[in-house]
Short mmCIF file of N, CA, C and O in Angstrom, two decimals:
data_model
loop_
_atom_site.label_atom_id
_atom_site.label_comp_id
_atom_site.label_asym_id
_atom_site.label_seq_id
_atom_site.Cartn_x
_atom_site.Cartn_y
_atom_site.Cartn_z
N MET A 686 3.78 23.73 -10.77
CA MET A 686 3.25 22.59 -11.43
C MET A 686 3.70 21.33 -10.71
O MET A 686 4.86 21.11 -10.44
N THR A 687 2.67 20.38 -10.39
CA THR A 687 3.00 19.16 -9.72
C THR A 687 3.07 18.01 -10.76
O THR A 687 2.29 17.98 -11.62
N ALA A 688 4.05 17.15 -10.47
CA ALA A 688 4.12 15.96 -11.27
C ALA A 688 2.92 14.94 -10.86
O ALA A 688 2.64 14.82 -9.75
N THR A 689 2.50 14.30 -11.95
CA THR A 689 1.39 13.29 -11.76
C THR A 689 2.09 12.02 -11.26
O THR A 689 3.05 11.57 -11.86
N ILE A 690 1.55 11.36 -10.33
CA ILE A 690 2.13 10.09 -9.77
C ILE A 690 1.22 8.97 -10.36
O ILE A 690 0.03 8.98 -10.15
N GLU A 691 1.86 8.06 -10.93
CA GLU A 691 1.22 6.88 -11.44
C GLU A 691 1.14 5.83 -10.35
O GLU A 691 2.23 5.42 -9.79
N ILE A 692 0.00 5.29 -9.98
CA ILE A 692 -0.14 4.25 -9.05
C ILE A 692 -0.11 3.01 -9.68
O ILE A 692 -0.97 2.83 -10.72
N PRO A 693 0.79 2.06 -9.38
CA PRO A 693 0.92 0.81 -10.08
C PRO A 693 -0.41 0.02 -10.09
O PRO A 693 -1.19 0.10 -9.23
N PRO A 694 -0.59 -0.77 -11.17
CA PRO A 694 -1.81 -1.62 -11.26
C PRO A 694 -1.86 -2.66 -10.29
O PRO A 694 -0.80 -2.96 -9.60
N THR A 695 -2.90 -3.33 -9.98
CA THR A 695 -3.09 -4.28 -8.91
C THR A 695 -2.16 -5.55 -9.27
O THR A 695 -1.92 -6.25 -8.25
N ASP A 696 -1.81 -5.80 -10.42
CA ASP A 696 -0.98 -6.95 -10.65
C ASP A 696 0.56 -6.70 -10.36
O ASP A 696 1.43 -7.61 -10.61
N ASP A 697 0.85 -5.52 -9.96
CA ASP A 697 2.28 -5.25 -9.64
C ASP A 697 2.64 -6.09 -8.42
O ASP A 697 1.94 -6.04 -7.35
N PRO A 698 3.75 -6.83 -8.52
CA PRO A 698 4.12 -7.71 -7.38
C PRO A 698 4.46 -6.99 -6.04
O PRO A 698 4.38 -7.61 -4.96
N ARG A 699 4.72 -5.72 -6.08
CA ARG A 699 4.96 -4.98 -4.84
C ARG A 699 3.82 -4.88 -3.89
O ARG A 699 4.02 -4.85 -2.74
N TRP A 700 2.67 -4.90 -4.48
CA TRP A 700 1.39 -4.96 -3.60
C TRP A 700 1.43 -6.18 -2.80
O TRP A 700 1.21 -6.10 -1.57
N ASP A 701 1.62 -7.32 -3.41
CA ASP A 701 1.71 -8.58 -2.67
C ASP A 701 2.85 -8.65 -1.68
O ASP A 701 2.75 -9.15 -0.60
N GLY A 702 3.95 -7.96 -1.98
CA GLY A 702 5.06 -7.91 -1.16
C GLY A 702 4.71 -7.14 0.12
O GLY A 702 5.19 -7.53 1.27
N LEU A 703 4.09 -6.04 -0.03
CA LEU A 703 3.52 -5.29 1.08
C LEU A 703 2.66 -6.03 2.09
O LEU A 703 2.80 -6.06 3.25
N LEU A 704 1.65 -6.71 1.39
CA LEU A 704 0.64 -7.32 2.22
C LEU A 704 1.15 -8.66 2.81
O LEU A 704 0.52 -9.12 3.79
N SER A 705 2.03 -9.37 2.19
CA SER A 705 2.60 -10.47 2.67
C SER A 705 3.72 -10.33 3.77
O SER A 705 4.05 -11.20 4.57
N GLY A 706 4.26 -9.04 3.83
CA GLY A 706 5.21 -8.73 4.83
C GLY A 706 6.65 -8.90 4.25
O GLY A 706 7.59 -8.63 4.98
N ALA A 707 6.76 -9.23 3.02
CA ALA A 707 8.14 -9.37 2.41
C ALA A 707 8.75 -7.92 2.30
O ALA A 707 10.00 -7.76 2.37
N ILE A 708 7.95 -6.87 2.06
CA ILE A 708 8.44 -5.54 1.99
C ILE A 708 7.84 -4.92 3.34
O ILE A 708 6.68 -4.95 3.56
N ARG A 709 8.78 -4.46 4.13
CA ARG A 709 8.27 -3.85 5.47
C ARG A 709 8.83 -2.37 5.71
O ARG A 709 9.73 -2.24 6.48
N PRO A 710 8.21 -1.46 5.00
CA PRO A 710 8.59 -0.10 5.19
C PRO A 710 8.08 0.44 6.55
O PRO A 710 7.13 -0.19 7.21
N THR A 711 8.59 1.45 7.05
CA THR A 711 8.13 2.20 8.23
C THR A 711 7.18 3.24 7.59
O THR A 711 7.57 4.10 6.87
N TYR A 712 5.88 3.24 8.14
CA TYR A 712 4.92 4.11 7.59
C TYR A 712 4.81 5.39 8.42
O TYR A 712 4.83 5.32 9.68
N LYS A 713 4.66 6.51 7.85
CA LYS A 713 4.62 7.83 8.54
C LYS A 713 3.05 8.17 8.70
O LYS A 713 2.72 8.84 9.67
N CYS A 714 2.29 7.78 7.74
CA CYS A 714 0.77 8.12 7.72
C CYS A 714 0.18 7.11 8.62
O CYS A 714 0.10 5.91 8.42
N LEU A 715 -0.48 7.63 9.66
CA LEU A 715 -1.16 6.82 10.75
C LEU A 715 -2.31 6.09 10.00
O LEU A 715 -2.42 4.87 10.37
N ALA A 716 -3.12 6.61 9.22
CA ALA A 716 -4.16 5.88 8.57
C ALA A 716 -3.63 4.74 7.83
O ALA A 716 -4.24 3.62 7.86
N LEU A 717 -2.48 4.84 7.13
CA LEU A 717 -2.00 3.72 6.41
C LEU A 717 -1.44 2.67 7.33
O LEU A 717 -1.65 1.49 7.08
N ARG A 718 -0.83 3.08 8.47
CA ARG A 718 -0.34 2.06 9.44
C ARG A 718 -1.50 1.18 9.90
O ARG A 718 -1.41 -0.01 9.94
N ILE A 719 -2.64 1.91 10.26
CA ILE A 719 -3.81 1.15 10.77
C ILE A 719 -4.33 0.21 9.70
O ILE A 719 -4.71 -0.93 9.93
N LEU A 720 -4.48 0.75 8.48
CA LEU A 720 -5.00 -0.09 7.34
C LEU A 720 -4.07 -1.30 7.12
O LEU A 720 -4.63 -2.40 6.95
N MET A 721 -2.86 -1.08 7.10
CA MET A 721 -1.82 -2.17 6.81
C MET A 721 -1.94 -3.28 7.93
O MET A 721 -1.77 -4.50 7.59
N ILE A 722 -2.18 -2.90 9.12
CA ILE A 722 -2.37 -3.97 10.18
C ILE A 722 -3.52 -4.88 9.83
O ILE A 722 -3.44 -6.12 9.79
N ARG A 723 -4.63 -4.22 9.46
CA ARG A 723 -5.89 -5.07 9.09
C ARG A 723 -5.65 -5.86 7.86
O ARG A 723 -5.94 -7.01 7.82
N LEU A 724 -5.04 -5.22 6.78
CA LEU A 724 -4.92 -5.90 5.54
C LEU A 724 -3.87 -6.99 5.63
O LEU A 724 -4.05 -8.08 5.03
N THR A 725 -2.70 -6.86 6.29
CA THR A 725 -1.77 -7.93 6.38
C THR A 725 -2.37 -9.12 7.17
O THR A 725 -1.98 -10.22 6.76
N HIS A 726 -3.02 -8.82 8.19
CA HIS A 726 -3.72 -9.96 8.94
C HIS A 726 -4.65 -10.74 8.04
O HIS A 726 -4.68 -11.89 8.05
N ALA A 727 -5.50 -10.00 7.33
CA ALA A 727 -6.47 -10.57 6.43
C ALA A 727 -5.84 -11.37 5.30
O ALA A 727 -6.15 -12.45 5.02
N TYR A 728 -4.69 -10.78 4.81
CA TYR A 728 -3.94 -11.41 3.65
C TYR A 728 -3.40 -12.71 4.07
O TYR A 728 -3.25 -13.65 3.16
N ALA A 729 -2.97 -12.85 5.37
CA ALA A 729 -2.37 -14.13 5.79
C ALA A 729 -3.35 -15.22 5.97
O ALA A 729 -2.86 -16.43 6.14
N ARG A 730 -4.62 -14.95 6.05
CA ARG A 730 -5.62 -16.08 6.19
C ARG A 730 -5.67 -16.96 4.96
O ARG A 730 -5.59 -16.40 3.82
N PRO A 731 -5.85 -18.25 5.08
CA PRO A 731 -5.87 -19.08 4.02
C PRO A 731 -7.07 -18.84 3.08
O PRO A 731 -6.92 -19.07 1.87
N ASP A 732 -8.13 -18.30 3.62
CA ASP A 732 -9.31 -18.04 2.79
C ASP A 732 -9.39 -16.51 2.26
O ASP A 732 -10.39 -16.08 1.81
N ALA A 733 -8.29 -15.85 2.30
CA ALA A 733 -8.22 -14.48 1.82
C ALA A 733 -8.58 -14.20 0.44
O ALA A 733 -8.15 -14.94 -0.36
N ASP A 734 -9.27 -13.12 0.19
CA ASP A 734 -9.50 -12.74 -1.18
C ASP A 734 -8.36 -11.71 -1.50
O ASP A 734 -8.56 -10.51 -1.47
N ARG A 735 -7.22 -12.29 -1.85
CA ARG A 735 -6.07 -11.41 -2.04
C ARG A 735 -6.19 -10.32 -3.08
O ARG A 735 -5.84 -9.21 -2.86
N PRO A 736 -6.77 -10.61 -4.22
CA PRO A 736 -6.93 -9.52 -5.16
C PRO A 736 -7.70 -8.39 -4.62
O PRO A 736 -7.54 -7.24 -4.96
N ALA A 737 -8.79 -8.71 -3.82
CA ALA A 737 -9.60 -7.65 -3.26
C ALA A 737 -8.85 -6.80 -2.26
O ALA A 737 -9.07 -5.65 -2.07
N LEU A 738 -7.99 -7.45 -1.49
CA LEU A 738 -7.13 -6.71 -0.52
C LEU A 738 -6.07 -5.86 -1.18
O LEU A 738 -5.91 -4.72 -0.76
N VAL A 739 -5.60 -6.24 -2.31
CA VAL A 739 -4.53 -5.56 -3.08
C VAL A 739 -5.36 -4.30 -3.58
O VAL A 739 -4.88 -3.13 -3.56
N ALA A 740 -6.53 -4.56 -4.15
CA ALA A 740 -7.41 -3.45 -4.65
C ALA A 740 -7.68 -2.39 -3.69
O ALA A 740 -7.71 -1.23 -3.87
N GLU A 741 -8.04 -2.93 -2.36
CA GLU A 741 -8.28 -1.91 -1.34
C GLU A 741 -7.11 -1.06 -1.06
O GLU A 741 -7.27 0.12 -0.79
N LEU A 742 -5.94 -1.65 -0.95
CA LEU A 742 -4.76 -0.89 -0.65
C LEU A 742 -4.42 0.16 -1.75
O LEU A 742 -4.12 1.31 -1.58
N ARG A 743 -4.53 -0.37 -2.96
CA ARG A 743 -4.36 0.53 -4.11
C ARG A 743 -5.32 1.70 -4.12
O ARG A 743 -4.93 2.89 -4.33
N THR A 744 -6.51 1.47 -3.79
CA THR A 744 -7.54 2.52 -3.77
C THR A 744 -7.26 3.46 -2.58
O THR A 744 -7.46 4.72 -2.79
N PHE A 745 -6.75 2.88 -1.50
CA PHE A 745 -6.31 3.92 -0.39
C PHE A 745 -5.36 4.86 -0.94
O PHE A 745 -5.47 6.03 -0.69
N PHE A 746 -4.29 4.40 -1.62
CA PHE A 746 -3.28 5.39 -2.17
C PHE A 746 -3.95 6.30 -3.20
O PHE A 746 -3.53 7.53 -3.19
N HIS A 747 -4.82 5.85 -4.02
CA HIS A 747 -5.45 6.63 -5.07
C HIS A 747 -6.28 7.76 -4.41
O HIS A 747 -6.17 8.93 -4.68
N ASP A 748 -6.94 7.38 -3.28
CA ASP A 748 -7.80 8.35 -2.68
C ASP A 748 -7.13 9.24 -1.59
O ASP A 748 -7.69 10.36 -1.30
N ASN A 749 -6.04 8.84 -1.05
CA ASN A 749 -5.36 9.56 0.02
C ASN A 749 -3.84 9.93 -0.32
O ASN A 749 -3.16 10.08 0.63
N LEU A 750 -3.56 10.02 -1.42
CA LEU A 750 -2.13 10.24 -1.89
C LEU A 750 -1.58 11.48 -1.18
O LEU A 750 -0.38 11.59 -0.83
N ARG A 751 -2.45 12.54 -1.05
CA ARG A 751 -1.89 13.74 -0.43
C ARG A 751 -1.38 13.58 1.02
O ARG A 751 -0.50 14.24 1.44
N PHE A 752 -1.96 12.55 1.67
CA PHE A 752 -1.59 12.22 3.01
C PHE A 752 -0.44 11.17 3.02
O PHE A 752 0.36 11.12 3.93
N ALA A 753 -0.44 10.32 2.09
CA ALA A 753 0.42 9.10 2.13
C ALA A 753 1.50 9.18 1.11
O ALA A 753 2.09 8.20 0.74
N ARG A 754 1.71 10.38 0.45
CA ARG A 754 2.62 10.57 -0.56
C ARG A 754 4.00 10.11 -0.26
O ARG A 754 4.76 9.35 -0.96
N GLU A 755 4.54 10.46 0.95
CA GLU A 755 5.85 10.05 1.41
C GLU A 755 6.03 8.57 1.45
O GLU A 755 7.01 7.89 1.12
N ASP A 756 4.99 7.85 2.10
CA ASP A 756 5.05 6.46 2.18
C ASP A 756 4.97 5.75 0.79
O ASP A 756 5.69 4.86 0.55
N PHE A 757 4.18 6.31 -0.08
CA PHE A 757 4.05 5.73 -1.40
C PHE A 757 5.40 5.85 -2.07
O PHE A 757 5.86 4.93 -2.71
N ALA A 758 6.07 6.97 -1.93
CA ALA A 758 7.42 7.23 -2.60
C ALA A 758 8.38 6.26 -1.99
O ALA A 758 9.17 5.72 -2.63
N THR A 759 8.34 5.99 -0.73
CA THR A 759 9.21 5.00 -0.09
C THR A 759 9.08 3.60 -0.58
O THR A 759 10.07 2.92 -0.94
N ILE A 760 7.85 3.21 -0.84
CA ILE A 760 7.43 1.86 -1.25
C ILE A 760 7.84 1.71 -2.78
O ILE A 760 8.44 0.78 -3.16
N PHE A 761 7.31 2.65 -3.56
CA PHE A 761 7.33 2.44 -5.01
C PHE A 761 8.55 3.09 -5.72
O PHE A 761 8.59 2.90 -6.95
N GLN A 762 9.26 3.82 -4.98
CA GLN A 762 10.49 4.52 -5.68
C GLN A 762 11.73 3.92 -5.15
O GLN A 762 12.76 4.56 -5.19
N GLY A 763 11.52 2.74 -4.59
CA GLY A 763 12.72 1.97 -4.25
C GLY A 763 13.49 2.01 -3.00
O GLY A 763 14.52 1.35 -2.82
N THR A 764 12.98 2.77 -2.02
CA THR A 764 13.66 2.85 -0.70
C THR A 764 13.16 1.84 0.37
O THR A 764 13.70 1.89 1.45
N ALA A 765 12.02 1.17 0.06
CA ALA A 765 11.49 0.28 1.14
C ALA A 765 12.20 -1.01 1.10
O ALA A 765 12.65 -1.50 0.06
N ARG A 766 12.36 -1.70 2.26
CA ARG A 766 13.07 -2.98 2.33
C ARG A 766 12.16 -4.00 2.96
O ARG A 766 11.32 -3.86 3.72
#
């Protein structure tokens, strides 16, 4: 039996920390690394739709948790810096 993982809501401040660069984990999932490059650059723009970028990252984890589970655990279970 596998434990269900709760993905934090979009208003969780860790999403903004990831996209702003305040939290900088090392990603093992290549798809996540590529996505984060694009999202962090977009997030830094003054005209960024930050809630939409957070939602896109959250959706990535929701849809791809089997590939990005280790990165998710690093970020949301307290080992990311």
